[in-house]
Amino acid sequence: MTSGRRDAIGGVDATGGADAEQERLRRWRLVLGGYPADGTGYTPAGRDAAMDGALTALYGKGDKPRTGRDRSAGLGASAPSVARWLGDIRTYFPSSVVRVMQRDAIDRLGLATLLLEPEMLEAVEADVHLVGTLLSLDKAMPQTTKETARAVVRKVVDDLEQRLATRTRATLTGALDRSARVSRPRHHDIDWNRTIAANLTHYVPEYRTVVPERLVGYGRASRSVKKEVVLCVDQSGSMAASVVYASVFGAVLASMRSIDTRLVVFDTAVADLTDQLDDPVDVLFGTRLGGGTDINRALAYCQSRITRPSETVVVLISDLYEGGIRNEMLKRVAAMKAAGAQFVTLLALSDEGAPAYDRENAAALAALGAPAFACTPDLFPEVMAAAIEKRPLPIPDAE
């Protein structure tokens, strides 16, 4: 069974009113691709035939390699045929499935070069993965395509920012307020958990209660900078989606007056993109996906820019495949933590789960008190809030 076909058909609504058994055979036929021995006995017609044609053009029939005349069913490298196919899949499949099929077409059939044509870009369904592909093609992109590509990236970035910004600001504003402790709080600002913990020596057994002599309360973060956040992002090819999300979150954090945000991207070289954080699209086109990885060099740069370690959160986003000096990398992390900085290691910042990563380096960082884990965009605000408040990180359970 071809997994691509299965995923695509799994995202298509069942035909309304169809007999359950017939519908089951129909969907199996579309998944299997129509070998005579598929056992379904179902012959697609009308809309089903068009869907089957679009699937076969991308995935072929089942898992059997296409040979001879079967090759003509594919998309080849013809821009007109790809344009028609893009139109077909948008007609017959929901947007979530269209994005998966586009990604498979780029990966399986080598269609990335066709994205250098403005007409192709205007026809595709834009998402984070498409942005990553465009960024990797940036240097080869003709000038006539750059404006269209920038518009596609802008649309995706604006959608992400709209979805993520409000919750991120609200979560981090609360964390900043709670991190500013005061000793004479108003009643509604008392942090009862910390107050009780600070006054356990004043427990009165006969009343079975604690009589607090010192109140601990939440402060209200002023508009002056209270925290420094350094996002250190691996821009190797496998981290494309993470680079997109990190750029959006970097712009959101930079918009908050109480957080001084720095964005550093690296491969074997290091680039500080902080001055472009007012526009994440500029940030993204300032990256260069691909190349090697020198985490130690990137951390050395970040370490040199830290002025208030106890008020700093360093977020390393990398799959930890180190091409630099491993022992020096680990020493830098240990030194930053010893100086009082909070250190967060994210194997990915995306919805795709953990990528392949260097388990030995991940274990070494965990031993230093900086466990490495994959983080979804929805979880990222909570991770940052915990780091700002210096409490345990909400690490997802390993699957």
CSV table of C-alpha atoms in Angstrom, one decimal:
chain,number,residue,atom,x,y,z
A,1,MET,CA,0.0,0.0,0.0
A,2,THR,CA,1.4,3.4,-0.9
A,3,SER,CA,1.5,5.6,2.2
A,4,GLY,CA,1.1,8.8,0.2
A,5,ARG,CA,-2.1,7.5,-1.4
A,6,ARG,CA,-3.3,6.3,2.0
A,7,ASP,CA,-2.7,9.7,3.6
A,8,ALA,CA,-4.4,11.5,0.8
A,9,ILE,CA,-7.5,9.4,0.7
A,10,GLY,CA,-7.6,9.4,4.5
A,11,GLY,CA,-8.2,13.2,4.3
A,12,VAL,CA,-11.1,13.0,1.9
A,13,ASP,CA,-14.6,13.0,3.1
A,14,ALA,CA,-16.7,9.8,2.4
A,15,THR,CA,-19.3,10.0,-0.3
A,16,GLY,CA,-22.6,11.0,1.4
A,17,GLY,CA,-25.3,8.3,1.3
A,18,ALA,CA,-23.1,5.6,-0.3
A,19,ASP,CA,-23.5,2.1,0.9
A,20,ALA,CA,-20.9,1.4,3.6
A,21,GLU,CA,-19.4,-1.6,1.9
A,22,GLN,CA,-19.3,0.1,-1.5
A,23,GLU,CA,-17.7,3.1,0.1
A,24,ARG,CA,-15.1,0.9,1.8
A,25,LEU,CA,-14.2,-0.7,-1.6
A,26,ARG,CA,-14.1,2.7,-3.3
A,27,ARG,CA,-11.6,4.1,-0.8
A,28,TRP,CA,-9.4,0.9,-0.9
A,29,ARG,CA,-9.4,1.1,-4.7
A,30,LEU,CA,-8.2,4.7,-4.6
A,31,VAL,CA,-5.5,3.8,-2.0
A,32,LEU,CA,-4.2,0.7,-3.8
A,33,GLY,CA,-4.1,2.3,-7.2
A,34,GLY,CA,-5.9,-0.2,-9.3
A,35,TYR,CA,-3.9,-3.4,-9.9
A,36,PRO,CA,-6.1,-6.1,-11.3
A,37,ALA,CA,-5.5,-8.2,-8.2
A,38,ASP,CA,-6.4,-5.4,-5.8
A,39,GLY,CA,-9.5,-7.4,-4.9
A,40,THR,CA,-11.9,-4.4,-4.8
A,41,GLY,CA,-13.7,-4.9,-8.2
A,42,TYR,CA,-14.3,-1.1,-8.1
A,43,THR,CA,-13.8,1.0,-11.3
A,44,PRO,CA,-13.5,4.7,-10.7
A,45,ALA,CA,-15.7,7.0,-12.8
A,46,GLY,CA,-16.3,10.7,-12.9
A,47,ARG,CA,-14.8,12.6,-10.0
A,48,ASP,CA,-13.2,9.4,-8.6
A,49,ALA,CA,-11.5,8.8,-11.9
A,50,ALA,CA,-10.1,12.3,-11.8
A,51,MET,CA,-8.9,11.9,-8.2
A,52,ASP,CA,-7.3,8.5,-9.2
A,53,GLY,CA,-5.5,10.2,-12.1
A,54,ALA,CA,-4.1,12.9,-9.8
A,55,LEU,CA,-2.9,10.3,-7.3
A,56,THR,CA,-1.4,8.1,-10.0
A,57,ALA,CA,0.5,11.0,-11.5
A,58,LEU,CA,2.3,11.5,-8.2
A,59,TYR,CA,2.4,8.1,-6.5
A,60,GLY,CA,2.1,5.7,-9.4
A,61,LYS,CA,0.1,2.4,-9.0
A,62,GLY,CA,0.7,1.0,-5.5
A,63,ASP,CA,4.4,0.6,-4.6
A,64,LYS,CA,5.4,-1.0,-7.8
A,65,PRO,CA,8.1,0.9,-9.7
A,66,ARG,CA,6.7,2.6,-12.8
A,67,THR,CA,8.1,1.3,-16.0
A,68,GLY,CA,7.3,1.6,-19.7
A,69,ARG,CA,4.1,3.4,-20.4
A,70,ASP,CA,3.4,3.9,-16.7
A,71,ARG,CA,6.0,6.6,-16.6
A,72,SER,CA,3.8,8.8,-18.8
A,73,ALA,CA,1.3,9.0,-16.0
A,74,GLY,CA,3.7,11.0,-13.9
A,75,LEU,CA,4.2,14.7,-13.8
A,76,GLY,CA,7.6,14.7,-15.5
A,77,ALA,CA,9.3,18.1,-15.6
A,78,SER,CA,6.7,19.8,-17.7
A,79,ALA,CA,5.4,23.1,-16.2
A,80,PRO,CA,2.1,23.0,-18.0
A,81,SER,CA,1.3,19.5,-16.8
A,82,VAL,CA,2.3,20.4,-13.3
A,83,ALA,CA,0.1,23.5,-13.4
A,84,ARG,CA,-2.9,21.4,-14.5
A,85,TRP,CA,-2.1,18.8,-11.8
A,86,LEU,CA,-1.9,21.6,-9.1
A,87,GLY,CA,-5.3,22.8,-10.2
A,88,ASP,CA,-6.8,19.3,-10.1
A,89,ILE,CA,-5.6,18.4,-6.6
A,90,ARG,CA,-7.0,21.7,-5.3
A,91,THR,CA,-10.3,20.8,-6.9
A,92,TYR,CA,-10.6,17.3,-5.5
A,93,PHE,CA,-8.8,17.4,-2.2
A,94,PRO,CA,-9.0,19.6,1.0
A,95,SER,CA,-6.2,22.1,1.7
A,96,SER,CA,-4.5,19.9,4.3
A,97,VAL,CA,-4.1,17.1,1.8
A,98,VAL,CA,-3.1,19.4,-1.0
A,99,ARG,CA,-0.1,20.6,1.1
A,100,VAL,CA,1.0,17.0,1.8
A,101,MET,CA,0.7,16.1,-1.9
A,102,GLN,CA,2.7,19.2,-3.0
A,103,ARG,CA,5.4,18.3,-0.5
A,104,ASP,CA,5.6,14.7,-1.8
A,105,ALA,CA,5.7,16.0,-5.4
A,106,ILE,CA,8.7,18.2,-4.5
A,107,ASP,CA,10.5,15.4,-2.6
A,108,ARG,CA,9.6,12.4,-4.9
A,109,LEU,CA,9.7,13.9,-8.3
A,110,GLY,CA,12.3,16.6,-8.0
A,111,LEU,CA,9.9,19.5,-8.9
A,112,ALA,CA,11.6,22.1,-6.7
A,113,THR,CA,13.2,23.8,-9.8
A,114,LEU,CA,9.7,24.4,-11.2
A,115,LEU,CA,9.0,26.6,-8.2
A,116,LEU,CA,11.4,29.1,-9.8
A,117,GLU,CA,8.7,30.0,-12.2
A,118,PRO,CA,6.2,32.7,-11.0
A,119,GLU,CA,3.3,30.8,-12.5
A,120,MET,CA,4.0,27.8,-10.4
A,121,LEU,CA,4.3,29.7,-7.2
A,122,GLU,CA,0.9,31.4,-7.8
A,123,ALA,CA,-0.7,27.9,-8.2
A,124,VAL,CA,0.6,26.2,-5.1
A,125,GLU,CA,-1.0,26.0,-1.6
A,126,ALA,CA,1.5,27.9,0.6
A,127,ASP,CA,2.6,26.4,3.9
A,128,VAL,CA,5.7,26.3,6.2
A,129,HIS,CA,7.3,23.5,4.1
A,130,LEU,CA,6.9,25.4,0.9
A,131,VAL,CA,8.6,28.4,2.5
A,132,GLY,CA,11.5,26.2,3.5
A,133,THR,CA,11.8,25.0,-0.1
A,134,LEU,CA,11.8,28.5,-1.4
A,135,LEU,CA,14.4,29.6,1.0
A,136,SER,CA,16.7,26.8,-0.1
A,137,LEU,CA,16.2,27.9,-3.7
A,138,ASP,CA,16.7,31.6,-3.0
A,139,LYS,CA,20.2,31.9,-4.5
A,140,ALA,CA,19.1,30.2,-7.7
A,141,MET,CA,15.9,32.1,-8.0
A,142,PRO,CA,15.7,34.5,-11.0
A,143,GLN,CA,14.7,38.1,-10.3
A,144,THR,CA,11.4,37.7,-12.0
A,145,THR,CA,10.4,35.1,-9.4
A,146,LYS,CA,11.7,36.8,-6.3
A,147,GLU,CA,8.7,39.1,-5.8
A,148,THR,CA,6.3,36.3,-6.2
A,149,ALA,CA,8.3,34.1,-3.8
A,150,ARG,CA,8.4,37.0,-1.3
A,151,ALA,CA,4.6,37.4,-1.5
A,152,VAL,CA,4.1,33.6,-0.8
A,153,VAL,CA,6.5,33.8,2.2
A,154,ARG,CA,4.7,36.9,3.4
A,155,LYS,CA,1.3,35.2,3.4
A,156,VAL,CA,2.5,32.2,5.4
A,157,VAL,CA,4.4,34.4,7.9
A,158,ASP,CA,1.4,36.7,8.4
A,159,ASP,CA,-0.9,33.7,9.0
A,160,LEU,CA,1.5,32.2,11.5
A,161,GLU,CA,2.0,35.5,13.3
A,162,GLN,CA,-1.8,36.0,13.5
A,163,ARG,CA,-2.2,32.5,15.0
A,164,LEU,CA,0.7,32.6,17.5
A,165,ALA,CA,1.3,36.3,18.5
A,166,THR,CA,-1.6,37.0,20.9
A,167,ARG,CA,-1.2,33.9,23.0
A,168,THR,CA,2.6,34.2,23.1
A,169,ARG,CA,2.4,37.8,24.3
A,170,ALA,CA,-0.2,37.0,26.9
A,171,THR,CA,1.7,34.0,28.3
A,172,LEU,CA,5.0,35.8,28.5
A,173,THR,CA,3.6,39.0,29.9
A,174,GLY,CA,2.1,36.9,32.8
A,175,ALA,CA,5.5,35.1,33.3
A,176,LEU,CA,7.3,38.5,33.4
A,177,ASP,CA,4.9,39.8,35.9
A,178,ARG,CA,5.2,36.7,38.1
A,179,SER,CA,9.0,36.8,37.9
A,180,ALA,CA,9.0,40.3,39.4
A,181,ARG,CA,8.5,39.4,43.1
A,182,VAL,CA,7.6,42.1,45.7
A,183,SER,CA,7.6,41.8,49.5
A,184,ARG,CA,4.7,44.1,50.3
A,185,PRO,CA,2.0,42.9,47.8
A,186,ARG,CA,-1.6,44.0,47.6
A,187,HIS,CA,-3.9,41.2,48.6
A,188,HIS,CA,-4.8,40.1,45.1
A,189,ASP,CA,-1.1,40.1,44.2
A,190,ILE,CA,-0.1,37.6,47.0
A,191,ASP,CA,1.7,34.5,45.7
A,192,TRP,CA,0.3,32.1,48.3
A,193,ASN,CA,2.4,29.1,47.3
A,194,ARG,CA,5.6,31.0,47.7
A,195,THR,CA,4.3,32.8,50.8
A,196,ILE,CA,3.5,29.5,52.6
A,197,ALA,CA,6.8,28.0,51.6
A,198,ALA,CA,8.7,31.0,53.0
A,199,ASN,CA,6.8,30.8,56.3
A,200,LEU,CA,6.8,27.1,57.1
A,201,THR,CA,8.8,27.8,60.3
A,202,HIS,CA,5.9,29.8,61.6
A,203,TYR,CA,3.5,26.9,61.7
A,204,VAL,CA,1.1,27.0,64.7
A,205,PRO,CA,0.2,23.4,65.6
A,206,GLU,CA,-2.8,24.2,67.8
A,207,TYR,CA,-4.4,26.2,65.0
A,208,ARG,CA,-3.0,23.8,62.3
A,209,THR,CA,-2.0,26.8,60.2
A,210,VAL,CA,0.9,28.9,59.1
A,211,VAL,CA,1.0,32.5,60.4
A,212,PRO,CA,2.9,34.4,57.7
A,213,GLU,CA,5.4,37.0,58.8
A,214,ARG,CA,6.6,37.7,55.3
A,215,LEU,CA,4.4,38.0,52.2
A,216,VAL,CA,5.6,37.2,48.8
A,217,GLY,CA,3.7,38.7,45.9
A,218,TYR,CA,3.6,39.0,42.1
A,219,GLY,CA,5.0,42.3,40.8
A,220,ARG,CA,4.0,44.1,37.7
A,221,ALA,CA,6.7,44.1,35.1
A,222,SER,CA,7.6,47.6,34.1
A,223,ARG,CA,8.2,48.7,30.5
A,224,SER,CA,12.0,48.7,30.9
A,225,VAL,CA,13.8,45.5,29.7
A,226,LYS,CA,13.6,42.8,32.3
A,227,LYS,CA,14.7,39.7,30.4
A,228,GLU,CA,17.1,38.9,27.6
A,229,VAL,CA,16.3,36.1,25.2
A,230,VAL,CA,18.8,34.7,22.7
A,231,LEU,CA,17.4,32.5,19.9
A,232,CYS,CA,20.3,30.5,18.4
A,233,VAL,CA,19.0,28.6,15.4
A,234,ASP,CA,20.6,25.9,13.3
A,235,GLN,CA,19.9,26.7,9.6
A,236,SER,CA,21.0,23.4,8.2
A,237,GLY,CA,18.6,22.0,5.6
A,238,SER,CA,16.8,19.6,7.9
A,239,MET,CA,15.8,22.5,10.2
A,240,ALA,CA,13.8,24.5,7.6
A,241,ALA,CA,10.5,24.5,9.4
A,242,SER,CA,12.2,25.4,12.7
A,243,VAL,CA,13.9,28.4,11.0
A,244,VAL,CA,10.5,29.6,9.8
A,245,TYR,CA,8.8,29.3,13.2
A,246,ALA,CA,11.8,30.8,15.1
A,247,SER,CA,11.8,33.8,12.8
A,248,VAL,CA,8.1,34.4,13.6
A,249,PHE,CA,8.5,33.9,17.3
A,250,GLY,CA,11.6,36.1,17.3
A,251,ALA,CA,9.6,39.0,15.8
A,252,VAL,CA,6.9,38.5,18.4
A,253,LEU,CA,9.3,38.5,21.3
A,254,ALA,CA,11.1,41.6,19.8
A,255,SER,CA,7.8,43.5,19.9
A,256,MET,CA,7.6,43.1,23.7
A,257,ARG,CA,9.3,46.0,25.5
A,258,SER,CA,10.2,43.9,28.5
A,259,ILE,CA,12.2,41.4,26.5
A,260,ASP,CA,15.4,42.2,24.7
A,261,THR,CA,15.6,39.6,21.9
A,262,ARG,CA,18.5,38.5,19.8
A,263,LEU,CA,18.2,36.1,16.8
A,264,VAL,CA,21.4,34.3,15.7
A,265,VAL,CA,21.4,31.7,12.8
A,266,PHE,CA,24.3,29.5,12.0
A,267,ASP,CA,25.8,26.7,9.9
A,268,THR,CA,29.6,26.8,9.8
A,269,ALA,CA,29.3,30.6,10.0
A,270,VAL,CA,27.3,32.7,12.3
A,271,ALA,CA,24.9,35.5,11.3
A,272,ASP,CA,23.2,37.9,13.8
A,273,LEU,CA,19.8,38.9,12.3
A,274,THR,CA,18.6,40.9,15.3
A,275,ASP,CA,18.4,44.1,13.4
A,276,GLN,CA,15.9,42.6,11.0
A,277,LEU,CA,13.5,41.3,13.6
A,278,ASP,CA,10.9,43.9,12.9
A,279,ASP,CA,10.1,41.9,9.7
A,280,PRO,CA,10.4,38.1,9.9
A,281,VAL,CA,10.3,37.9,6.1
A,282,ASP,CA,13.5,39.8,5.9
A,283,VAL,CA,14.9,37.5,8.5
A,284,LEU,CA,14.0,34.4,6.5
A,285,PHE,CA,15.5,35.8,3.3
A,286,GLY,CA,18.6,36.5,5.4
A,287,THR,CA,19.1,32.8,6.1
A,288,ARG,CA,20.8,30.3,3.9
A,289,LEU,CA,19.4,26.8,4.4
A,290,GLY,CA,21.9,24.0,4.0
A,291,GLY,CA,25.6,23.6,4.7
A,292,GLY,CA,27.4,22.2,7.7
A,293,THR,CA,27.0,22.9,11.5
A,294,ASP,CA,29.3,24.5,14.0
A,295,ILE,CA,27.2,24.8,17.2
A,296,ASN,CA,30.3,25.7,19.3
A,297,ARG,CA,31.1,28.7,17.2
A,298,ALA,CA,27.4,29.9,17.4
A,299,LEU,CA,27.3,29.5,21.2
A,300,ALA,CA,30.6,31.3,21.5
A,301,TYR,CA,29.1,34.3,19.7
A,302,CYS,CA,25.9,34.1,21.9
A,303,GLN,CA,27.9,33.8,25.1
A,304,SER,CA,29.9,36.9,24.2
A,305,ARG,CA,26.7,39.0,23.8
A,306,ILE,CA,25.2,38.1,27.2
A,307,THR,CA,25.5,41.0,29.7
A,308,ARG,CA,23.1,39.9,32.5
A,309,PRO,CA,23.3,36.1,32.7
A,310,SER,CA,20.8,35.7,35.6
A,311,GLU,CA,18.2,37.5,33.5
A,312,THR,CA,19.0,35.7,30.2
A,313,VAL,CA,17.3,32.7,28.5
A,314,VAL,CA,19.4,31.1,25.7
A,315,VAL,CA,17.3,28.9,23.3
A,316,LEU,CA,19.4,26.6,21.1
A,317,ILE,CA,17.3,25.1,18.3
A,318,SER,CA,19.3,22.3,16.6
A,319,ASP,CA,19.4,18.6,15.8
A,320,LEU,CA,22.8,18.7,17.6
A,321,TYR,CA,24.9,17.2,14.8
A,322,GLU,CA,28.0,19.1,15.7
A,323,GLY,CA,30.7,19.7,13.1
A,324,GLY,CA,32.7,21.9,15.5
A,325,ILE,CA,34.5,21.1,18.7
A,326,ARG,CA,32.0,19.0,20.8
A,327,ASN,CA,33.8,19.4,24.2
A,328,GLU,CA,34.1,23.1,23.8
A,329,MET,CA,30.3,23.3,23.0
A,330,LEU,CA,29.5,21.4,26.2
A,331,LYS,CA,31.8,23.6,28.2
A,332,ARG,CA,30.1,26.8,26.9
A,333,VAL,CA,26.7,25.5,27.9
A,334,ALA,CA,28.0,24.6,31.4
A,335,ALA,CA,29.6,28.0,31.7
A,336,MET,CA,26.4,29.9,30.7
A,337,LYS,CA,24.4,27.9,33.2
A,338,ALA,CA,26.9,28.3,36.0
A,339,ALA,CA,26.7,32.1,35.4
A,340,GLY,CA,23.0,31.9,36.0
A,341,ALA,CA,21.6,31.8,32.4
A,342,GLN,CA,18.6,29.6,31.6
A,343,PHE,CA,19.5,27.2,28.7
A,344,VAL,CA,16.8,25.6,26.6
A,345,THR,CA,17.6,23.0,23.9
A,346,LEU,CA,15.0,22.3,21.2
A,347,LEU,CA,15.6,19.6,18.7
A,348,ALA,CA,12.9,21.1,16.5
A,349,LEU,CA,10.4,24.0,16.7
A,350,SER,CA,7.7,22.6,14.4
A,351,ASP,CA,4.7,20.3,14.2
A,352,GLU,CA,6.7,17.4,12.8
A,353,GLY,CA,8.0,15.9,16.0
A,354,ALA,CA,11.6,15.3,16.8
A,355,PRO,CA,13.9,15.0,13.7
A,356,ALA,CA,16.9,12.6,13.6
A,357,TYR,CA,19.3,14.0,16.1
A,358,ASP,CA,22.6,13.3,17.8
A,359,ARG,CA,21.6,11.3,20.9
A,360,GLU,CA,25.0,11.4,22.5
A,361,ASN,CA,25.0,15.2,22.5
A,362,ALA,CA,21.4,15.3,23.7
A,363,ALA,CA,22.3,13.0,26.6
A,364,ALA,CA,25.4,15.2,27.4
A,365,LEU,CA,23.3,18.3,27.5
A,366,ALA,CA,20.7,16.6,29.7
A,367,ALA,CA,23.5,15.8,32.1
A,368,LEU,CA,24.2,19.5,32.3
A,369,GLY,CA,20.6,20.3,33.2
A,370,ALA,CA,19.6,21.3,29.6
A,371,PRO,CA,17.4,18.4,28.4
A,372,ALA,CA,16.8,18.4,24.6
A,373,PHE,CA,13.3,17.9,23.3
A,374,ALA,CA,11.2,18.7,20.2
A,375,CYS,CA,8.7,21.5,20.7
A,376,THR,CA,5.6,22.4,18.8
A,377,PRO,CA,4.8,26.0,18.1
A,378,ASP,CA,1.8,25.8,20.4
A,379,LEU,CA,4.0,24.7,23.3
A,380,PHE,CA,6.7,27.2,22.8
A,381,PRO,CA,5.1,30.1,24.8
A,382,GLU,CA,4.8,27.8,27.8
A,383,VAL,CA,8.4,26.7,27.5
A,384,MET,CA,9.6,30.3,27.4
A,385,ALA,CA,7.3,31.2,30.3
A,386,ALA,CA,8.8,28.4,32.4
A,387,ALA,CA,12.3,29.5,31.5
A,388,ILE,CA,11.6,33.1,32.4
A,389,GLU,CA,10.2,32.1,35.7
A,390,LYS,CA,13.1,29.6,36.3
A,391,ARG,CA,10.7,26.7,36.9
A,392,PRO,CA,10.8,23.2,35.4
A,393,LEU,CA,10.2,23.2,31.6
A,394,PRO,CA,7.0,21.5,30.3
A,395,ILE,CA,8.8,18.8,28.5
A,396,PRO,CA,6.4,16.6,26.4
A,397,ASP,CA,6.4,12.9,27.1
A,398,ALA,CA,8.6,10.9,24.8
A,399,GLU,CA,6.7,8.7,22.4
